[in-house]
């Protein structure tokens, strides 16, 4: 008989009460510092009405920018949700409520969060609500995800992440979904 506790191999499956019981008060506080709820009100407002868990996008923002609203990537992506200015401009043409003025100010948290939330919402719709595929598309592009789904990566949901050929996107998906699991456990 196997006496292994399933939560020991999957700490994200623990409830808030179980986290508190198993961890010292200091360790629990450290985890909540490592996974803060910065910009949580803005994330909730931007994702309201989309029908998916706002903590997914919060986890994505943590990974993209570590909550630094002034960050710019080497490729030119801007702000909390690391949007390319050209993507933001393109979105203003097809997404109600997103304006060219907002797109010109992606370092403003509320603007970048609005664009990022709408973009991940588009990816979730495109990939039928599949968080794994949508997260990969946010980082690696929807065209790449469509290609990967036609190849070996599309054969099994369990194998999808392992078979992503772009190492950056593979790591990104793992980190965002790991962040998401941590947020869901720490802030149920």
mmCIF file of C-alpha atoms in Angstrom:
data_model
loop_
_atom_site.group_PDB
_atom_site.id
_atom_site.type_symbol
_atom_site.label_atom_id
_atom_site.label_comp_id
_atom_site.label_asym_id
_atom_site.label_seq_id
_atom_site.Cartn_x
_atom_site.Cartn_y
_atom_site.Cartn_z
ATOM 1 C CA UNK A 1 0.000 0.000 0.000
ATOM 2 C CA UNK A 2 1.209 3.493 -0.848
ATOM 3 C CA UNK A 3 1.035 5.917 2.082
ATOM 4 C CA UNK A 4 2.202 8.911 0.061
ATOM 5 C CA UNK A 5 0.117 12.027 0.598
ATOM 6 C CA UNK A 6 -1.029 13.258 -2.858
ATOM 7 C CA UNK A 7 -0.751 16.862 -1.668
ATOM 8 C CA UNK A 8 2.943 16.292 -0.924
ATOM 9 C CA UNK A 9 3.621 15.905 -4.652
ATOM 10 C CA UNK A 10 1.133 18.622 -5.630
ATOM 11 C CA UNK A 11 1.301 21.462 -3.091
ATOM 12 C CA UNK A 12 -0.995 23.570 -5.272
ATOM 13 C CA UNK A 13 -3.822 21.179 -4.362
ATOM 14 C CA UNK A 14 -3.731 22.281 -0.734
ATOM 15 C CA UNK A 15 -6.504 24.446 0.663
ATOM 16 C CA UNK A 16 -5.722 27.700 2.437
ATOM 17 C CA UNK A 17 -6.423 26.026 5.792
ATOM 18 C CA UNK A 18 -4.134 23.124 4.907
ATOM 19 C CA UNK A 19 -1.341 25.533 3.866
ATOM 20 C CA UNK A 20 -1.656 27.250 7.247
ATOM 21 C CA UNK A 21 -1.688 23.959 9.140
ATOM 22 C CA UNK A 22 1.344 22.467 7.357
ATOM 23 C CA UNK A 23 3.509 25.553 7.194
ATOM 24 C CA UNK A 24 4.919 27.643 9.944
ATOM 25 C CA UNK A 25 3.270 31.064 10.181
ATOM 26 C CA UNK A 26 6.471 32.628 8.840
ATOM 27 C CA UNK A 27 6.648 30.295 5.838
ATOM 28 C CA UNK A 28 3.008 31.003 4.989
ATOM 29 C CA UNK A 29 3.695 34.756 5.166
ATOM 30 C CA UNK A 30 6.714 34.334 2.881
ATOM 31 C CA UNK A 31 4.586 32.535 0.280
ATOM 32 C CA UNK A 32 2.032 35.326 0.357
ATOM 33 C CA UNK A 33 4.849 37.835 -0.122
ATOM 34 C CA UNK A 34 6.204 35.784 -3.043
ATOM 35 C CA UNK A 35 2.711 35.708 -4.578
ATOM 36 C CA UNK A 36 1.304 39.157 -3.772
ATOM 37 C CA UNK A 37 -2.072 40.469 -4.817
ATOM 38 C CA UNK A 38 -0.645 43.598 -6.416
ATOM 39 C CA UNK A 39 -3.023 45.208 -8.930
ATOM 40 C CA UNK A 40 -5.663 42.648 -7.948
ATOM 41 C CA UNK A 41 -8.527 45.167 -8.058
ATOM 42 C CA UNK A 42 -7.487 46.273 -11.554
ATOM 43 C CA UNK A 43 -7.170 42.655 -12.718
ATOM 44 C CA UNK A 44 -10.630 41.805 -11.379
ATOM 45 C CA UNK A 45 -12.156 44.865 -13.044
ATOM 46 C CA UNK A 46 -10.491 44.094 -16.395
ATOM 47 C CA UNK A 47 -11.522 40.430 -16.411
ATOM 48 C CA UNK A 48 -15.069 40.917 -15.142
ATOM 49 C CA UNK A 49 -17.619 39.330 -17.439
ATOM 50 C CA UNK A 50 -15.178 37.122 -19.341
ATOM 51 C CA UNK A 51 -16.275 33.950 -17.544
ATOM 52 C CA UNK A 52 -12.860 32.670 -16.506
ATOM 53 C CA UNK A 53 -10.831 32.896 -13.312
ATOM 54 C CA UNK A 54 -9.109 36.283 -12.928
ATOM 55 C CA UNK A 55 -6.312 34.577 -11.013
ATOM 56 C CA UNK A 56 -5.087 33.076 -14.301
ATOM 57 C CA UNK A 57 -4.450 36.555 -15.662
ATOM 58 C CA UNK A 58 -2.986 37.686 -12.333
ATOM 59 C CA UNK A 59 -0.538 34.775 -12.525
ATOM 60 C CA UNK A 60 0.315 35.783 -16.093
ATOM 61 C CA UNK A 61 0.993 39.397 -15.044
ATOM 62 C CA UNK A 62 3.267 38.149 -12.255
ATOM 63 C CA UNK A 63 5.276 36.139 -14.756
ATOM 64 C CA UNK A 64 5.329 38.821 -17.454
ATOM 65 C CA UNK A 65 6.463 41.757 -15.323
ATOM 66 C CA UNK A 66 6.767 40.738 -11.686
ATOM 67 C CA UNK A 67 4.270 43.575 -11.207
ATOM 68 C CA UNK A 68 6.679 46.249 -12.483
ATOM 69 C CA UNK A 69 4.491 48.601 -14.555
ATOM 70 C CA UNK A 70 7.515 50.337 -16.155
ATOM 71 C CA UNK A 71 9.224 47.229 -17.514
ATOM 72 C CA UNK A 72 10.076 46.946 -21.207
ATOM 73 C CA UNK A 73 11.328 43.709 -22.752
ATOM 74 C CA UNK A 74 14.266 43.437 -25.147
ATOM 75 C CA UNK A 75 11.666 42.918 -27.901
ATOM 76 C CA UNK A 76 9.788 46.101 -26.963
ATOM 77 C CA UNK A 77 6.834 44.661 -25.019
ATOM 78 C CA UNK A 78 5.574 47.138 -22.430
ATOM 79 C CA UNK A 79 4.038 47.278 -18.992
ATOM 80 C CA UNK A 80 2.505 44.842 -16.566
ATOM 81 C CA UNK A 81 1.141 42.409 -19.133
ATOM 82 C CA UNK A 82 4.015 42.954 -21.593
ATOM 83 C CA UNK A 83 2.053 43.895 -24.697
ATOM 84 C CA UNK A 84 3.742 44.897 -27.910
ATOM 85 C CA UNK A 85 2.590 48.405 -28.886
ATOM 86 C CA UNK A 86 1.643 47.131 -32.370
ATOM 87 C CA UNK A 87 -0.554 44.422 -30.823
ATOM 88 C CA UNK A 88 -2.242 47.011 -28.620
ATOM 89 C CA UNK A 89 -2.873 49.289 -31.633
ATOM 90 C CA UNK A 90 -4.297 46.338 -33.598
ATOM 91 C CA UNK A 91 -6.606 45.473 -30.689
ATOM 92 C CA UNK A 92 -8.113 48.992 -30.669
ATOM 93 C CA UNK A 93 -9.656 48.253 -34.067
ATOM 94 C CA UNK A 94 -11.583 45.195 -32.919
ATOM 95 C CA UNK A 95 -12.069 45.439 -29.150
ATOM 96 C CA UNK A 96 -14.714 47.793 -27.745
ATOM 97 C CA UNK A 97 -13.435 49.954 -24.917
ATOM 98 C CA UNK A 98 -9.785 49.816 -25.929
ATOM 99 C CA UNK A 99 -8.673 53.111 -27.430
ATOM 100 C CA UNK A 100 -5.608 54.328 -29.308
ATOM 101 C CA UNK A 101 -5.008 56.740 -26.412
ATOM 102 C CA UNK A 102 -4.860 53.775 -24.001
ATOM 103 C CA UNK A 103 -2.593 51.874 -26.409
ATOM 104 C CA UNK A 104 -0.197 54.812 -26.442
ATOM 105 C CA UNK A 105 0.132 54.574 -22.650
ATOM 106 C CA UNK A 106 0.847 50.914 -21.899
ATOM 107 C CA UNK A 107 3.016 51.833 -18.918
ATOM 108 C CA UNK A 108 -0.161 52.960 -17.150
ATOM 109 C CA UNK A 109 -1.202 49.838 -15.188
ATOM 110 C CA UNK A 110 -4.939 50.116 -15.872
ATOM 111 C CA UNK A 111 -4.315 50.401 -19.628
ATOM 112 C CA UNK A 112 -1.873 47.533 -19.899
ATOM 113 C CA UNK A 113 -4.058 45.319 -17.722
ATOM 114 C CA UNK A 114 -7.094 46.089 -19.908
ATOM 115 C CA UNK A 115 -5.219 45.154 -23.088
ATOM 116 C CA UNK A 116 -3.620 42.049 -21.566
ATOM 117 C CA UNK A 117 -6.911 40.797 -20.128
ATOM 118 C CA UNK A 118 -8.627 41.248 -23.478
ATOM 119 C CA UNK A 119 -5.777 39.512 -25.300
ATOM 120 C CA UNK A 120 -5.773 36.450 -23.030
ATOM 121 C CA UNK A 121 -9.581 36.418 -23.319
ATOM 122 C CA UNK A 122 -9.202 36.303 -27.123
ATOM 123 C CA UNK A 123 -6.719 33.438 -26.811
ATOM 124 C CA UNK A 124 -9.046 31.549 -24.450
ATOM 125 C CA UNK A 125 -11.920 31.947 -26.942
ATOM 126 C CA UNK A 126 -9.699 30.916 -29.858
ATOM 127 C CA UNK A 127 -8.564 27.776 -28.019
ATOM 128 C CA UNK A 128 -11.971 26.817 -26.577
ATOM 129 C CA UNK A 129 -11.139 27.814 -23.003
ATOM 130 C CA UNK A 130 -7.990 25.687 -22.860
ATOM 131 C CA UNK A 131 -5.705 27.556 -20.430
ATOM 132 C CA UNK A 132 -2.620 25.631 -21.528
ATOM 133 C CA UNK A 133 -3.072 26.519 -25.205
ATOM 134 C CA UNK A 134 -4.147 30.109 -24.483
ATOM 135 C CA UNK A 135 -1.149 30.708 -22.210
ATOM 136 C CA UNK A 136 1.203 29.289 -24.834
ATOM 137 C CA UNK A 137 -0.433 31.531 -27.458
ATOM 138 C CA UNK A 138 -0.057 34.626 -25.264
ATOM 139 C CA UNK A 139 3.698 34.064 -25.251
ATOM 140 C CA UNK A 140 4.485 32.149 -28.428
ATOM 141 C CA UNK A 141 1.698 33.358 -30.689
ATOM 142 C CA UNK A 142 -1.570 31.721 -31.751
ATOM 143 C CA UNK A 143 -0.155 30.721 -35.145
ATOM 144 C CA UNK A 144 2.570 28.687 -33.466
ATOM 145 C CA UNK A 145 0.094 27.009 -31.127
ATOM 146 C CA UNK A 146 -2.073 26.031 -34.118
ATOM 147 C CA UNK A 147 1.005 24.455 -35.742
ATOM 148 C CA UNK A 148 1.981 22.645 -32.548
ATOM 149 C CA UNK A 149 -1.519 21.239 -32.131
ATOM 150 C CA UNK A 150 -1.288 19.677 -35.613
ATOM 151 C CA UNK A 151 1.958 17.933 -34.690
ATOM 152 C CA UNK A 152 2.963 15.576 -31.872
ATOM 153 C CA UNK A 153 2.131 18.207 -29.216
ATOM 154 C CA UNK A 154 -1.531 18.056 -30.238
ATOM 155 C CA UNK A 155 -1.778 14.332 -29.561
ATOM 156 C CA UNK A 156 -2.092 14.609 -25.796
ATOM 157 C CA UNK A 157 -2.926 17.451 -23.436
ATOM 158 C CA UNK A 158 -0.462 15.946 -20.965
ATOM 159 C CA UNK A 159 2.335 16.023 -23.546
ATOM 160 C CA UNK A 160 1.549 19.460 -24.995
ATOM 161 C CA UNK A 161 3.855 21.508 -22.755
ATOM 162 C CA UNK A 162 6.733 19.037 -23.013
ATOM 163 C CA UNK A 163 6.496 19.110 -26.809
ATOM 164 C CA UNK A 164 6.457 22.900 -27.253
ATOM 165 C CA UNK A 165 9.532 23.470 -29.422
ATOM 166 C CA UNK A 166 10.224 27.009 -28.146
ATOM 167 C CA UNK A 167 12.041 26.672 -24.829
ATOM 168 C CA UNK A 168 11.003 30.165 -23.713
ATOM 169 C CA UNK A 169 7.319 29.379 -24.280
ATOM 170 C CA UNK A 170 7.618 25.954 -22.657
ATOM 171 C CA UNK A 171 9.095 27.520 -19.515
ATOM 172 C CA UNK A 172 6.613 30.382 -19.627
ATOM 173 C CA UNK A 173 3.605 28.052 -19.693
ATOM 174 C CA UNK A 174 4.953 26.049 -16.757
ATOM 175 C CA UNK A 175 5.644 29.192 -14.730
ATOM 176 C CA UNK A 176 2.291 30.877 -15.424
ATOM 177 C CA UNK A 177 0.302 27.744 -14.625
ATOM 178 C CA UNK A 178 2.447 27.159 -11.520
ATOM 179 C CA UNK A 179 1.775 30.754 -10.452
ATOM 180 C CA UNK A 180 -1.915 30.179 -11.109
ATOM 181 C CA UNK A 181 -1.957 27.081 -8.897
ATOM 182 C CA UNK A 182 -0.170 28.979 -6.127
ATOM 183 C CA UNK A 183 -2.595 31.912 -6.321
ATOM 184 C CA UNK A 184 -5.608 29.587 -6.241
ATOM 185 C CA UNK A 185 -4.222 27.855 -3.163
ATOM 186 C CA UNK A 186 -3.130 30.973 -1.294
ATOM 187 C CA UNK A 187 -6.171 33.102 -2.164
ATOM 188 C CA UNK A 188 -9.126 30.715 -2.578
#
